[in-house]
Amino acid sequence: MGTLVSRVQGLCGRSHPRKASIVIIGPHGSGKTTLLYRLKLNKAVETIPTPTYIVETLIFEDIILLVWDVSLGAMGGPLKKHFLEGRQGFLYVVDSTDSETFSDARDELFYNINLDLPFIVLANKQDLDGACSPSELVDHLKLDTLRARKWDVCGCSGITGEGVHEALEKLCKMIAEAEKQ
Amino acid sequence: MRGEAKDVCGRLARRQVYLYKSEEDFVVGVGTTSIDMNLGNVKEVDKKSFDLTTPYRTFSFITDHEQERREWVEAMKQSITCALSNYEVAQRIWSEESNRTCADCGAPKPDWASINLCVVICKKCAGEHRSLGPSISKVRSLKMDNKIWTEELIEVRLPGSSILCEY
C-alpha cells in the first residue's frame, strides 16, 4: 500500500514539473554558449561570439529549465542585472586557462552581480593543458571571502562534457533548497 | 508573458522600438510602449513571424509578407548591435585601410580583433580564433569591449603596422 501511495504521489508530482530559469554569465570566450549546447544537445558545437544572448529551454531530470546565455561584452556590464532579475540561480563560467580574465571575473562577481542567488563558478576548459584546478580558481578569485553566500565551484569541460551535468545537478539542488527556505 | 493585439504599428528608432495601437496613433506619435533594444534579441520563428525577446517579456510579431519580416528582423538586429556598441574604437581602427577587411577571410568591416596576433577579423573567424584558445589568440570585440582598448592597443593597429597572420 505504501509503495502504491508513493507511486501515485510520484505520478502527481510529475504532472506538474518544476520550472526554473537560470543564467549563464562569464567573460568573453569562457565557453558559455558551448556549455549551453552541451547541456541541451549533449555535444560540442562550434560557436561564434554571441551578439547579446541566447535563450534555450531544456529538460533536466524533472525540471524544465529556461537557460539564458548572456554575453554583453564590457559595454553591457550594467545591463546584466536585468537578466538576473527573477531568475533562480546562475552559472558563472571562467576559462581556467586564461589567467588574464581572472581579475575581471572577480570584479564582476564582487561588484556587479546580485549574489543572493545561488550560483556555481565553473572552472571551464579542464581538458586543456595549463588549466588551473577548481580550488586554485577559488584562490585566484578570492571566492572564500564570499563564504556566507550560497555558492560552489566545479571543474568542467564544455568540449568533452566532463563535469557539466554534475554542476547543473548541484545548482538545481541549491535552487530547490533556496526555495524551501 | 504574451499579449495579443491586432494591427500594431511599429517604429524602429536607433536604440528603441516604439509600438502604436493604430496608424492614427502612429501619425500623432502616441505610442503604447517602447522597448529598449539593448536588452532585446530577435529570433525568426517562421516565414512571416518573429519574436522580439527581452528578459521581461516576449513580443511576437506576425508580418504580412516574408520580405517584410526579413526587413524587420534585419533592422532590429542592427538596432540591437547599435544599442550595445560604441563605434569609437572601431572607427579609429578602420581608418587604416588594411583593417577594413577580415585578415583571415577578407570579409568587409570586421568588428573583432585578436589583440595578441594584431589582426582584425570578422565574427565568423573570431569563433575559429576562440576555439584555438587564449594562449594562441586573444579575441576581443572592437565595438563591445571598449574598456580593454587602451591607446597602445589601438595604435599598434594604425598606419605602419599592417601585419597579416596566417595559420
CSV table of C-alpha atoms in Angstrom, one decimal:
chain,number,residue,atom,x,y,z
A,1,MET,CA,0.0,0.0,0.0
A,2,GLY,CA,2.8,2.3,1.0
A,3,THR,CA,4.5,1.8,-2.4
A,4,LEU,CA,1.3,2.5,-4.2
A,5,VAL,CA,0.7,5.8,-2.4
A,6,SER,CA,4.2,6.9,-3.1
A,7,ARG,CA,3.9,5.9,-6.7
A,8,VAL,CA,0.7,7.9,-7.0
A,9,GLN,CA,2.4,10.9,-5.4
A,10,GLY,CA,5.3,10.4,-7.8
A,11,LEU,CA,3.0,10.5,-10.8
A,12,CYS,CA,1.2,13.6,-9.5
A,13,GLY,CA,4.5,15.3,-8.9
A,14,ARG,CA,5.5,14.6,-12.5
A,15,SER,CA,2.3,16.1,-14.0
A,16,HIS,CA,3.4,19.4,-12.6
A,17,PRO,CA,7.0,19.6,-13.4
A,18,ARG,CA,9.1,22.2,-11.6
A,19,LYS,CA,10.3,25.1,-13.6
A,20,ALA,CA,13.4,27.3,-13.0
A,21,SER,CA,15.2,29.8,-15.0
A,22,ILE,CA,18.9,30.3,-14.8
A,23,VAL,CA,21.5,32.5,-16.4
A,24,ILE,CA,25.0,31.6,-17.7
A,25,ILE,CA,27.4,34.5,-17.5
A,26,GLY,CA,31.1,35.0,-17.6
A,27,PRO,CA,33.9,36.7,-19.6
A,28,HIS,CA,34.1,36.6,-23.4
A,29,GLY,CA,35.3,33.3,-24.7
A,30,SER,CA,35.0,31.5,-21.4
A,31,GLY,CA,32.7,28.9,-23.1
A,32,LYS,CA,29.2,29.9,-22.2
A,33,THR,CA,27.5,29.0,-25.5
A,34,THR,CA,29.4,25.8,-25.7
A,35,LEU,CA,28.2,24.8,-22.3
A,36,LEU,CA,24.6,25.8,-23.1
A,37,TYR,CA,24.6,23.5,-26.1
A,38,ARG,CA,26.5,20.8,-24.2
A,39,LEU,CA,23.6,20.9,-21.7
A,40,LYS,CA,20.9,21.0,-24.4
A,41,LEU,CA,22.2,18.7,-27.1
A,42,ASN,CA,25.0,16.9,-25.2
A,43,LYS,CA,27.5,17.6,-27.9
A,44,ALA,CA,30.2,20.1,-28.6
A,45,VAL,CA,29.1,22.7,-31.1
A,46,GLU,CA,31.2,25.3,-33.0
A,47,THR,CA,30.3,28.7,-31.8
A,48,ILE,CA,30.7,32.3,-33.0
A,49,PRO,CA,30.8,35.2,-30.4
A,50,THR,CA,27.2,35.6,-29.1
A,51,PRO,CA,25.9,39.1,-30.0
A,52,THR,CA,23.6,39.5,-27.0
A,53,TYR,CA,22.1,36.4,-25.6
A,54,ILE,CA,20.5,33.1,-26.4
A,55,VAL,CA,17.6,31.5,-24.6
A,56,GLU,CA,17.1,27.8,-24.7
A,57,THR,CA,14.6,25.6,-22.8
A,58,LEU,CA,15.9,22.2,-21.7
A,59,ILE,CA,14.6,19.4,-19.5
A,60,PHE,CA,16.9,18.4,-16.8
A,61,GLU,CA,15.8,15.4,-14.7
A,62,ASP,CA,12.3,16.6,-13.6
A,63,ILE,CA,12.9,20.3,-14.0
A,64,ILE,CA,12.1,22.4,-17.0
A,65,LEU,CA,15.0,24.9,-17.2
A,66,LEU,CA,14.9,28.1,-19.1
A,67,VAL,CA,18.6,28.9,-19.7
A,68,TRP,CA,19.8,32.4,-20.7
A,69,ASP,CA,23.3,32.5,-22.1
A,70,VAL,CA,24.1,36.2,-21.8
A,71,SER,CA,27.1,37.8,-23.5
A,72,LEU,CA,27.0,41.6,-23.4
A,73,GLY,CA,30.7,42.5,-23.5
A,74,ALA,CA,32.2,45.3,-21.5
A,75,MET,CA,29.5,47.7,-22.7
A,76,GLY,CA,26.7,45.6,-21.3
A,77,GLY,CA,28.0,45.2,-17.7
A,78,PRO,CA,25.4,47.3,-16.0
A,79,LEU,CA,22.6,45.6,-18.1
A,80,LYS,CA,23.4,42.2,-16.5
A,81,LYS,CA,21.2,42.9,-13.5
A,82,HIS,CA,18.1,42.9,-15.8
A,83,PHE,CA,18.9,39.3,-16.8
A,84,LEU,CA,19.4,38.2,-13.2
A,85,GLU,CA,16.1,39.6,-12.0
A,86,GLY,CA,13.5,36.9,-11.4
A,87,ARG,CA,15.9,34.1,-12.0
A,88,GLN,CA,16.6,31.3,-9.5
A,89,GLY,CA,20.3,30.9,-9.9
A,90,PHE,CA,23.3,31.3,-12.3
A,91,LEU,CA,26.4,29.6,-13.6
A,92,TYR,CA,29.5,31.8,-13.7
A,93,VAL,CA,31.9,30.4,-16.3
A,94,VAL,CA,35.6,31.1,-16.2
A,95,ASP,CA,38.2,29.9,-18.7
A,96,SER,CA,40.6,28.1,-16.3
A,97,THR,CA,43.5,28.5,-18.8
A,98,ASP,CA,43.1,32.3,-19.2
A,99,SER,CA,44.5,33.9,-16.1
A,100,GLU,CA,44.2,37.3,-17.6
A,101,THR,CA,40.5,37.2,-17.3
A,102,PHE,CA,40.5,36.3,-13.6
A,103,SER,CA,40.7,39.8,-12.2
A,104,ASP,CA,37.8,40.9,-14.5
A,105,ALA,CA,35.8,37.9,-13.4
A,106,ARG,CA,36.5,38.7,-9.7
A,107,ASP,CA,35.4,42.3,-10.1
A,108,GLU,CA,32.2,41.3,-11.8
A,109,LEU,CA,31.3,38.7,-9.2
A,110,PHE,CA,32.1,41.0,-6.3
A,111,TYR,CA,30.6,44.3,-7.5
A,112,ASN,CA,28.2,43.8,-10.4
A,113,ILE,CA,26.1,40.8,-9.6
A,114,ASN,CA,23.3,40.1,-7.1
A,115,LEU,CA,24.8,37.4,-5.0
A,116,ASP,CA,21.7,36.5,-3.2
A,117,LEU,CA,21.0,33.9,-5.9
A,118,PRO,CA,22.6,30.5,-5.6
A,119,PHE,CA,25.4,30.2,-8.1
A,120,ILE,CA,28.1,27.8,-9.3
A,121,VAL,CA,31.5,29.0,-10.5
A,122,LEU,CA,32.5,26.7,-13.4
A,123,ALA,CA,36.3,26.3,-13.9
A,124,ASN,CA,35.8,25.5,-17.6
A,125,LYS,CA,38.2,24.1,-20.1
A,126,GLN,CA,39.7,21.5,-17.7
A,127,ASP,CA,40.5,19.4,-20.8
A,128,LEU,CA,43.3,21.8,-21.8
A,129,ASP,CA,46.9,21.9,-20.7
A,130,GLY,CA,47.6,24.7,-18.2
A,131,ALA,CA,44.1,24.8,-16.8
A,132,CYS,CA,44.1,25.6,-13.1
A,133,SER,CA,42.1,23.4,-10.8
A,134,PRO,CA,38.8,24.5,-9.3
A,135,SER,CA,40.5,25.0,-5.9
A,136,GLU,CA,43.2,27.2,-7.5
A,137,LEU,CA,40.4,29.2,-9.1
A,138,VAL,CA,38.8,29.8,-5.7
A,139,ASP,CA,42.2,31.3,-4.6
A,140,HIS,CA,42.6,33.4,-7.7
A,141,LEU,CA,39.1,34.8,-7.5
A,142,LYS,CA,39.3,35.1,-3.7
A,143,LEU,CA,35.9,33.3,-3.5
A,144,ASP,CA,36.5,32.2,0.1
A,145,THR,CA,35.7,35.8,1.2
A,146,LEU,CA,32.2,35.2,-0.1
A,147,ARG,CA,31.6,32.3,2.3
A,148,ALA,CA,28.3,33.5,3.7
A,149,ARG,CA,26.6,33.1,0.4
A,150,LYS,CA,25.3,30.1,-1.4
A,151,TRP,CA,27.9,29.2,-4.0
A,152,ASP,CA,30.1,26.3,-5.1
A,153,VAL,CA,32.8,25.7,-7.6
A,154,CYS,CA,33.0,22.8,-10.2
A,155,GLY,CA,35.6,21.9,-12.8
A,156,CYS,CA,34.2,21.0,-16.2
A,157,SER,CA,34.8,21.0,-19.9
A,158,GLY,CA,32.2,22.0,-22.4
A,159,ILE,CA,34.1,20.3,-25.2
A,160,THR,CA,34.3,16.8,-23.6
A,161,GLY,CA,31.2,17.3,-21.4
A,162,GLU,CA,33.1,16.3,-18.3
A,163,GLY,CA,31.6,17.7,-15.1
A,164,VAL,CA,28.9,19.7,-16.9
A,165,HIS,CA,25.8,17.7,-15.8
A,166,GLU,CA,27.1,17.3,-12.3
A,167,ALA,CA,27.5,21.0,-12.0
A,168,LEU,CA,23.9,21.6,-13.2
A,169,GLU,CA,22.6,19.0,-10.8
A,170,LYS,CA,24.3,20.7,-8.0
A,171,LEU,CA,22.8,24.1,-9.0
A,172,CYS,CA,19.4,22.6,-9.2
A,173,LYS,CA,19.7,21.1,-5.7
A,174,MET,CA,20.9,24.5,-4.4
A,175,ILE,CA,17.9,26.2,-6.1
A,176,ALA,CA,15.5,23.6,-4.5
A,177,GLU,CA,17.0,24.3,-1.1
A,178,ALA,CA,16.7,28.0,-1.5
A,179,GLU,CA,13.1,27.7,-2.5
A,180,LYS,CA,12.3,25.7,0.7
A,181,GLN,CA,13.6,28.4,2.9
B,1,MET,CA,4.1,36.5,-20.8
B,2,ARG,CA,2.3,37.0,-24.1
B,3,GLY,CA,-0.1,39.8,-25.1
B,4,GLU,CA,-2.1,40.0,-28.2
B,5,ALA,CA,-3.0,43.0,-30.3
B,6,LYS,CA,-4.1,43.4,-33.9
B,7,ASP,CA,-2.6,45.7,-36.5
B,8,VAL,CA,0.1,47.2,-34.4
B,9,CYS,CA,2.3,49.8,-35.9
B,10,GLY,CA,6.0,49.7,-35.0
B,11,ARG,CA,8.6,52.3,-35.4
B,12,LEU,CA,12.3,51.5,-35.0
B,13,ALA,CA,14.5,54.2,-33.6
B,14,ARG,CA,18.2,53.9,-33.2
B,15,ARG,CA,18.0,52.2,-29.8
B,16,GLN,CA,14.4,51.6,-29.2
B,17,VAL,CA,11.3,50.1,-30.8
B,18,TYR,CA,8.0,52.0,-30.3
B,19,LEU,CA,4.7,50.2,-30.7
B,20,TYR,CA,1.5,52.0,-31.6
B,21,LYS,CA,-2.1,50.7,-31.4
B,22,SER,CA,-3.2,52.1,-34.7
B,23,GLU,CA,-2.0,54.0,-37.7
B,24,GLU,CA,-3.6,57.2,-36.4
B,25,ASP,CA,-1.7,56.9,-33.1
B,26,PHE,CA,1.4,56.3,-35.1
B,27,VAL,CA,0.9,59.5,-37.1
B,28,VAL,CA,0.2,61.5,-33.9
B,29,GLY,CA,3.0,59.8,-32.1
B,30,VAL,CA,1.1,58.4,-29.1
B,31,GLY,CA,2.6,55.0,-28.5
B,32,THR,CA,1.6,52.2,-26.2
B,33,THR,CA,5.0,51.0,-25.4
B,34,SER,CA,8.7,51.3,-26.1
B,35,ILE,CA,11.3,48.5,-25.9
B,36,ASP,CA,14.9,49.2,-25.2
B,37,MET,CA,16.9,47.4,-27.8
B,38,ASN,CA,20.0,46.9,-25.6
B,39,LEU,CA,18.0,44.2,-23.8
B,40,GLY,CA,16.5,42.8,-26.9
B,41,ASN,CA,17.1,39.7,-29.0
B,42,VAL,CA,15.4,38.8,-32.3
B,43,LYS,CA,14.5,35.2,-33.3
B,44,GLU,CA,12.9,34.2,-36.6
B,45,VAL,CA,10.0,31.9,-35.9
B,46,ASP,CA,8.7,31.1,-39.4
B,47,LYS,CA,8.4,32.7,-42.8
B,48,LYS,CA,6.2,35.6,-41.7
B,49,SER,CA,6.7,35.8,-37.9
B,50,PHE,CA,9.4,36.7,-35.5
B,51,ASP,CA,9.9,37.1,-31.8
B,52,LEU,CA,11.5,40.1,-30.1
B,53,THR,CA,12.5,38.8,-26.6
B,54,THR,CA,13.6,40.8,-23.6
B,55,PRO,CA,14.4,39.4,-20.2
B,56,TYR,CA,11.0,40.5,-19.1
B,57,ARG,CA,8.7,39.8,-22.0
B,58,THR,CA,8.4,38.2,-25.4
B,59,PHE,CA,6.8,40.2,-28.2
B,60,SER,CA,5.7,38.0,-31.1
B,61,PHE,CA,5.1,39.8,-34.4
B,62,ILE,CA,3.4,38.4,-37.5
B,63,THR,CA,4.0,40.3,-40.7
B,64,ASP,CA,2.1,40.3,-43.9
B,65,HIS,CA,4.9,39.2,-46.2
B,66,GLU,CA,8.1,37.2,-45.9
B,67,GLN,CA,10.0,40.2,-47.3
B,68,GLU,CA,8.6,42.5,-44.6
B,69,ARG,CA,9.6,40.0,-41.9
B,70,ARG,CA,13.1,39.9,-43.3
B,71,GLU,CA,13.4,43.7,-43.3
B,72,TRP,CA,12.1,44.0,-39.7
B,73,VAL,CA,14.4,41.3,-38.4
B,74,GLU,CA,17.4,42.8,-40.2
B,75,ALA,CA,16.6,46.3,-38.9
B,76,MET,CA,16.1,45.1,-35.3
B,77,LYS,CA,19.3,43.1,-35.3
B,78,GLN,CA,21.1,46.3,-36.4
B,79,SER,CA,19.4,48.3,-33.8
B,80,ILE,CA,20.5,45.8,-31.1
B,81,THR,CA,24.1,45.8,-32.2
B,82,CYS,CA,24.0,49.6,-32.3
B,83,ALA,CA,22.5,49.9,-28.8
B,84,LEU,CA,25.2,47.7,-27.4
B,85,SER,CA,28.1,49.1,-29.3
B,86,ASN,CA,30.4,52.0,-29.1
B,87,TYR,CA,31.9,52.7,-32.5
B,88,GLU,CA,34.7,55.0,-31.4
B,89,VAL,CA,37.4,52.3,-31.3
B,90,ALA,CA,36.1,50.5,-34.5
B,91,GLN,CA,36.1,53.8,-36.5
B,92,ARG,CA,39.7,54.6,-35.4
B,93,ILE,CA,40.9,51.1,-36.3
B,94,TRP,CA,39.1,51.1,-39.6
B,95,SER,CA,40.8,54.3,-40.5
B,96,GLU,CA,43.8,52.1,-41.5
B,97,GLU,CA,42.8,50.5,-44.8
B,98,SER,CA,44.2,47.1,-44.2
B,99,ASN,CA,41.9,46.8,-41.2
B,100,ARG,CA,38.8,47.2,-43.2
B,101,THR,CA,38.8,43.6,-44.3
B,102,CYS,CA,39.0,40.4,-42.2
B,103,ALA,CA,42.6,39.3,-42.1
B,104,ASP,CA,41.6,35.6,-42.5
B,105,CYS,CA,38.7,35.6,-44.9
B,106,GLY,CA,38.5,39.1,-46.4
B,107,ALA,CA,35.0,39.9,-45.2
B,108,PRO,CA,34.4,43.7,-45.0
B,109,LYS,CA,34.1,45.7,-41.8
B,110,PRO,CA,35.5,43.2,-39.4
B,111,ASP,CA,34.5,44.1,-35.9
B,112,TRP,CA,36.5,41.6,-33.8
B,113,ALA,CA,40.3,41.5,-33.3
B,114,SER,CA,42.9,39.2,-31.9
B,115,ILE,CA,44.8,41.5,-29.6
B,116,ASN,CA,48.0,39.4,-29.4
B,117,LEU,CA,48.2,38.5,-33.0
B,118,CYS,CA,47.5,42.1,-34.1
B,119,VAL,CA,44.8,41.2,-36.7
B,120,VAL,CA,41.3,42.5,-37.2
B,121,ILE,CA,38.9,39.7,-38.1
B,122,CYS,CA,35.2,39.1,-38.7
B,123,LYS,CA,32.8,37.4,-36.4
B,124,LYS,CA,32.9,34.0,-38.0
B,125,CYS,CA,36.7,33.9,-37.9
B,126,ALA,CA,36.6,35.2,-34.3
B,127,GLY,CA,34.8,32.0,-33.5
B,128,GLU,CA,37.6,30.0,-35.1
B,129,HIS,CA,40.2,32.0,-33.2
B,130,ARG,CA,38.5,31.5,-29.9
B,131,SER,CA,38.5,27.7,-30.5
B,132,LEU,CA,42.3,27.9,-30.7
B,133,GLY,CA,42.4,29.0,-27.1
B,134,PRO,CA,43.5,32.3,-25.5
B,135,SER,CA,47.2,31.1,-25.3
B,136,ILE,CA,47.2,31.3,-29.1
B,137,SER,CA,44.7,34.1,-29.9
B,138,LYS,CA,43.0,36.5,-27.5
B,139,VAL,CA,39.8,37.6,-29.2
B,140,ARG,CA,38.1,40.9,-28.3
B,141,SER,CA,35.3,42.9,-29.8
B,142,LEU,CA,36.0,46.3,-31.3
B,143,LYS,CA,32.5,47.5,-30.5
B,144,MET,CA,31.6,45.8,-27.3
B,145,ASP,CA,34.8,45.6,-25.3
B,146,ASN,CA,35.7,49.2,-25.2
B,147,LYS,CA,37.3,49.1,-21.8
B,148,ILE,CA,40.2,46.9,-22.8
B,149,TRP,CA,41.2,49.1,-25.8
B,150,THR,CA,44.0,51.1,-24.4
B,151,GLU,CA,45.8,53.7,-26.5
B,152,GLU,CA,48.7,51.3,-27.1
B,153,LEU,CA,46.4,48.6,-28.3
B,154,ILE,CA,44.7,50.9,-30.8
B,155,GLU,CA,48.0,52.5,-32.0
B,156,VAL,CA,49.7,49.3,-33.0
B,157,ARG,CA,46.9,48.7,-35.4
B,158,LEU,CA,47.2,52.1,-37.1
B,159,PRO,CA,49.3,53.0,-40.1
B,160,GLY,CA,52.7,51.4,-40.4
B,161,SER,CA,51.7,48.2,-38.7
B,162,SER,CA,49.9,46.1,-41.2
B,163,ILE,CA,50.8,42.6,-40.2
B,164,LEU,CA,49.0,39.7,-41.7
B,165,CYS,CA,48.8,36.4,-39.9
B,166,GLU,CA,48.3,33.0,-41.5
B,167,TYR,CA,47.8,29.9,-39.5
